[in-house]
Short mmCIF file of C-alpha atoms and ligand atoms in Angstrom, two decimals:
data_model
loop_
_atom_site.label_atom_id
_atom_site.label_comp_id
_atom_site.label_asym_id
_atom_site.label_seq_id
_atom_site.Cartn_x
_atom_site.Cartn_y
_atom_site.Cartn_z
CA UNK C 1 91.73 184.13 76.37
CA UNK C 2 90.93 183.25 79.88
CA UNK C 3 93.44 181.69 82.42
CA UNK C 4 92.27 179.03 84.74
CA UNK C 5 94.71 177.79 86.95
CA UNK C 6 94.68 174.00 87.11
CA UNK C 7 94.91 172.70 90.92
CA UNK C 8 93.24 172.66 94.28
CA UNK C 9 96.16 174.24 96.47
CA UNK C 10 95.14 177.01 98.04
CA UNK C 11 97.99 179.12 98.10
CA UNK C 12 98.75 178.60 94.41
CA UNK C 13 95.31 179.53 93.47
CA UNK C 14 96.01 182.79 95.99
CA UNK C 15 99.29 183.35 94.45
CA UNK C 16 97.53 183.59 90.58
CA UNK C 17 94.69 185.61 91.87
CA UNK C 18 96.54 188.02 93.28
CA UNK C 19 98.91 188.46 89.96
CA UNK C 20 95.03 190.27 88.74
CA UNK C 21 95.35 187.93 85.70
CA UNK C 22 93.08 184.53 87.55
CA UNK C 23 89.63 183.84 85.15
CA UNK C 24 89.31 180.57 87.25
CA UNK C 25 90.00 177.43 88.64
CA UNK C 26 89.89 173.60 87.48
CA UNK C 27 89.87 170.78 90.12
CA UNK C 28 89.82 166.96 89.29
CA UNK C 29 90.02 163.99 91.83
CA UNK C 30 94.03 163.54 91.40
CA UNK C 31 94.78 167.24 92.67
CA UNK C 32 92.15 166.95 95.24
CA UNK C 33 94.02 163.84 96.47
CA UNK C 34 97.59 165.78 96.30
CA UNK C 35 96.06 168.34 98.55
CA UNK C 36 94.71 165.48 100.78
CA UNK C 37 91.35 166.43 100.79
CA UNK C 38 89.48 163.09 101.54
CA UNK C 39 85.70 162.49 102.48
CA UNK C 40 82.58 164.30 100.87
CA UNK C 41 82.34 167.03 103.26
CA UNK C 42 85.90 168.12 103.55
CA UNK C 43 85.87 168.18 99.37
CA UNK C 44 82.90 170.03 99.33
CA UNK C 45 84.50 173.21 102.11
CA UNK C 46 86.89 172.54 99.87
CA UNK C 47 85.40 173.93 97.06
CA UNK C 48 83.68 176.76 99.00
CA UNK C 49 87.35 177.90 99.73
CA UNK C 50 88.20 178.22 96.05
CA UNK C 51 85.24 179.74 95.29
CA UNK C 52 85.93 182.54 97.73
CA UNK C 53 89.40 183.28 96.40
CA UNK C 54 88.37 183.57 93.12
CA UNK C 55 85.61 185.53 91.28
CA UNK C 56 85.26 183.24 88.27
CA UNK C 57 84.48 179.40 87.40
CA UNK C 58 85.62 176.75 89.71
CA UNK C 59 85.41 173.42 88.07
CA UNK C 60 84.17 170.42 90.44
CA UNK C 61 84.66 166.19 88.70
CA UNK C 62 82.19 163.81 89.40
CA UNK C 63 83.07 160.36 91.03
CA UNK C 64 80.41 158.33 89.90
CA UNK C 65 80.46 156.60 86.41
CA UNK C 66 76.65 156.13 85.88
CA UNK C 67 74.31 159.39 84.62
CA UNK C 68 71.93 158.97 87.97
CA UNK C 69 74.39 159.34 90.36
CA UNK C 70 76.39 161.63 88.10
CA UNK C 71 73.35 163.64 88.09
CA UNK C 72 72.83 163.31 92.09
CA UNK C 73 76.75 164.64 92.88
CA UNK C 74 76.12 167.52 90.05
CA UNK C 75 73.15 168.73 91.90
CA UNK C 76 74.82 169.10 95.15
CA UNK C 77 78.31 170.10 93.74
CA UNK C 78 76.12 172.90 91.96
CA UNK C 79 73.97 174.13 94.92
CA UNK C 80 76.96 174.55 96.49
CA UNK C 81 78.18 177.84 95.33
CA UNK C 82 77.31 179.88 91.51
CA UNK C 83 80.38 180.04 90.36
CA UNK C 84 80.79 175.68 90.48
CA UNK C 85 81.14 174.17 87.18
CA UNK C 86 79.81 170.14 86.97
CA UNK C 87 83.23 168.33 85.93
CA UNK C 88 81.54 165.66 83.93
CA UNK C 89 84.20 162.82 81.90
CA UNK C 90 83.75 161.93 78.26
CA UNK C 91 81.43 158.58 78.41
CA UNK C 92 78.02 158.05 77.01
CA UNK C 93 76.60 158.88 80.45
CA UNK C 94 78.70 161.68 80.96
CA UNK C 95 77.48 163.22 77.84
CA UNK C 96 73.56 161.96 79.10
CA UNK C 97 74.48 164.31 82.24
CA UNK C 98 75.61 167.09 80.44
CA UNK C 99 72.55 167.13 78.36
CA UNK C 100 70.22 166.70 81.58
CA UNK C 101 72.34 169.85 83.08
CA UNK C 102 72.56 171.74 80.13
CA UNK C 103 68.58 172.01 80.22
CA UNK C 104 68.59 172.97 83.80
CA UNK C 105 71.09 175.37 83.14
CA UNK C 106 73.48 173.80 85.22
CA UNK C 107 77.25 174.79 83.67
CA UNK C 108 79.47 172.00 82.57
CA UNK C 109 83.26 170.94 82.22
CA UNK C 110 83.35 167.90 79.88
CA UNK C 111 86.67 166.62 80.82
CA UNK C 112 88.84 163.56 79.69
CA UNK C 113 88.53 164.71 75.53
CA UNK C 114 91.02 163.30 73.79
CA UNK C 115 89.91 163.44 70.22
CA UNK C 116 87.43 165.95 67.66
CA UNK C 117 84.86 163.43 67.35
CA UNK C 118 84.72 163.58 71.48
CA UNK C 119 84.35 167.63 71.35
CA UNK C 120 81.44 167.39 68.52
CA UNK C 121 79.68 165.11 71.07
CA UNK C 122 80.39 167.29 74.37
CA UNK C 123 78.75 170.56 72.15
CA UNK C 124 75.97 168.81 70.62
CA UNK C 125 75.03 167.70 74.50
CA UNK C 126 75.53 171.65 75.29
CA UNK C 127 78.52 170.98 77.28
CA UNK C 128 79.78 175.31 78.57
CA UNK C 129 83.48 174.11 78.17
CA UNK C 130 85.32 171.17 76.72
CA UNK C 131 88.50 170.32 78.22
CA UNK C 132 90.84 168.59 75.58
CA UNK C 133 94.02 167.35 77.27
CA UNK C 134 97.09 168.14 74.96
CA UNK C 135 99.51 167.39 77.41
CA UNK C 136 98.55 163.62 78.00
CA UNK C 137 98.70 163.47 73.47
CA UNK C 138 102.46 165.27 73.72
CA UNK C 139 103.12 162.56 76.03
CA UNK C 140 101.63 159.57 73.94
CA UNK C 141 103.55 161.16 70.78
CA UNK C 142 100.57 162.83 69.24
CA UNK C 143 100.29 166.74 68.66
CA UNK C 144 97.97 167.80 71.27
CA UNK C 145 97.89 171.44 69.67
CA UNK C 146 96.48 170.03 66.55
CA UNK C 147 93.45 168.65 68.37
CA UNK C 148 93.06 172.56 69.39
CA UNK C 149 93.33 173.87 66.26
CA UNK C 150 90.69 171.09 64.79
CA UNK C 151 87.96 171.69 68.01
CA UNK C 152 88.69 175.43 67.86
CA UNK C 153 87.83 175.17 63.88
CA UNK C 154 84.84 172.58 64.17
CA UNK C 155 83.20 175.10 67.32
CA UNK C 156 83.96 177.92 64.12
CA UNK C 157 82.07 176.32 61.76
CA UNK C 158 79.00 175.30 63.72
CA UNK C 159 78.59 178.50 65.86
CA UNK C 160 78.83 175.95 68.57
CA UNK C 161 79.03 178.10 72.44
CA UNK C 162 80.88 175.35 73.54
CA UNK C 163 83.98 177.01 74.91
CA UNK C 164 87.35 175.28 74.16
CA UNK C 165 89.48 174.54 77.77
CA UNK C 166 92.72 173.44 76.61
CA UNK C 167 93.58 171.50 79.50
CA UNK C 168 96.82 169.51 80.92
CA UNK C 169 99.14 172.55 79.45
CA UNK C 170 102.95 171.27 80.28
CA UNK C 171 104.70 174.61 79.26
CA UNK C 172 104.20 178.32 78.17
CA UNK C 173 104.59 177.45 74.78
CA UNK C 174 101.48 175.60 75.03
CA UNK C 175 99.80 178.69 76.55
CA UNK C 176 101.38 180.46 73.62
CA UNK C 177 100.04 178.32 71.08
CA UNK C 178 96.77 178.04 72.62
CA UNK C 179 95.98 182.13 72.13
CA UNK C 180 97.59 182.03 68.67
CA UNK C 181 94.37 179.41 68.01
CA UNK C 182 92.12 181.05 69.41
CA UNK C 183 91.17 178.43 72.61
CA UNK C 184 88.71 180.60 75.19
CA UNK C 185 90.20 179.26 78.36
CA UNK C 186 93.40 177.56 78.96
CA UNK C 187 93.85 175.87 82.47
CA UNK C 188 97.52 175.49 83.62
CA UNK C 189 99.72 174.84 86.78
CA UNK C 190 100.95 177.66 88.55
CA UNK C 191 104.81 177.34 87.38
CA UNK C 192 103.46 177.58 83.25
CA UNK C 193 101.98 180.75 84.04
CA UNK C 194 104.44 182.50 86.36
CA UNK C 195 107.29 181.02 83.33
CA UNK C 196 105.21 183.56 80.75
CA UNK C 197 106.83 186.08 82.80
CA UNK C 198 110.77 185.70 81.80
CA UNK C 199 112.63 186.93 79.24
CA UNK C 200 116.26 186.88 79.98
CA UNK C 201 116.36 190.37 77.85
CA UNK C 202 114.22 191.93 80.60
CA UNK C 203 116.54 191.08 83.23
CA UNK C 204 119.36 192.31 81.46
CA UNK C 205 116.88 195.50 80.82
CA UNK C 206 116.12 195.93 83.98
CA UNK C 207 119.59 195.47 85.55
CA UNK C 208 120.88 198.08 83.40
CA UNK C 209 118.36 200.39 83.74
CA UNK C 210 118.73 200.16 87.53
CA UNK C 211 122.53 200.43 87.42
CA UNK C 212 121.92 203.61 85.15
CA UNK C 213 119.94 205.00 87.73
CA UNK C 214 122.28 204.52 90.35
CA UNK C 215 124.78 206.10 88.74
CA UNK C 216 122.99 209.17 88.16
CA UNK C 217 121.37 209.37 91.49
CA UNK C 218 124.39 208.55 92.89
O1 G3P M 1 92.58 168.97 85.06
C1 G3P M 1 92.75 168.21 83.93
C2 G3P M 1 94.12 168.28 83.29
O2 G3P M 1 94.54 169.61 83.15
C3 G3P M 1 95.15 167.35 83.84
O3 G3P M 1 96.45 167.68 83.48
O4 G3P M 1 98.88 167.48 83.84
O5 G3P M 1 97.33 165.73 84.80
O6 G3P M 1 97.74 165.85 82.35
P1 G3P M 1 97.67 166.62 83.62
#
């Protein structure tokens, strides 16, 4: 399973590459905005910094709602640098995009997927990842790692190459759940990923190992 890390701070992104485990990197308007990164050409150096921190897929949204100028901000958020990914949402011209850059071989993130019916449509259209938000269901009461498990499943059955991004992740567990599923990629804030790490049995471990070693070594 890959690990994207799910922002546009630079020093986060940094901070997961150099932990050796970064796949990638997914972007959407809302983080660009935290980062206050404003105006066409500062977003787009923007992106050119990700892509030079890390070697793998940096996903880049779309603004506009309609498939021409979808199409027109794909083009230039693609000639930008390889490893960009077109960020396209869920609508019926977001899915006529990814179809247009699917047969220019143009990689896309269809984003904003919120049920199985949505992730049949994003394949079909040839869409390289689908990002299902399970997060955003939690929230709304619904069991966002079911949708995973029924995408992951459908993909199975079709030999779809669709790969599954199981996006908005809240906690480790969801991480957790995620691999036990099978999802290719899972994109997550920095603090899900670095919480992986704990165990308070390795502390304790650790501390007594230490201690043990002190002792000896005086
Ligand atoms: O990038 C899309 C997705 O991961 C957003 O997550 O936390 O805003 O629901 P969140």
């Amino acid at each position: 399973m890959k690990f994207f890390i799910d922002t546009a701070n630079l020093a986060q992104i940094q901070e997961a590459q150099d932990m050796g485990i970064l796949d990638g990197v997914t972007t959407n308007p809302s983080l660009m905005a935290k980062e206050g990164i404003s105006g066409d050409s500062a977003v787009l150096a923007h992106y050119r910094a990700i892509c030079e921190i890390v070697e793998g897929d940096v996903s880049a949204e779309v603004i506009s709602t309609d498939v021409s100028g979808m199409i027109r901000e794909g083009e230039v958020l693609a000639a930008l640098h390889p490893q960009i990914v077109v960020k396209v949402p869920m609508t019926k011209d977001g899915i006529k995009a990814i179809r247009y850059f699917s047969q220019k071989g143009i990689k896309t993130n269809c984003t904003l997927v919120f049920s199985a019916g949505q992730a049949l449509l994003a394949a079909k259209a040839g869409a390289t990842y689908v990002s299902p938000f399970l997060g955003r269901l939690d929230d709304i009461s619904v069991d966002g790692i079911q949708l995973i498990e029924q995408i992951v499943s459908i993909y199975a059955i079709f030999g779809f190459s669709t790969m599954v991004l199981a996006a908005s992740i809240r906690h480790p567990l969801h991480i957790v759940k995620c691999a036990e599923l099978g999802a290719d990629v899972v994109t997550c804030p920095l603090n899900a990923i670095t919480a992986l790490l704990n165990h308070p049995l390795t502390d304790v471990g650790l501390e007594k190992f230490l201690a043990d070693y002190r002792k000896a070594n005086g």
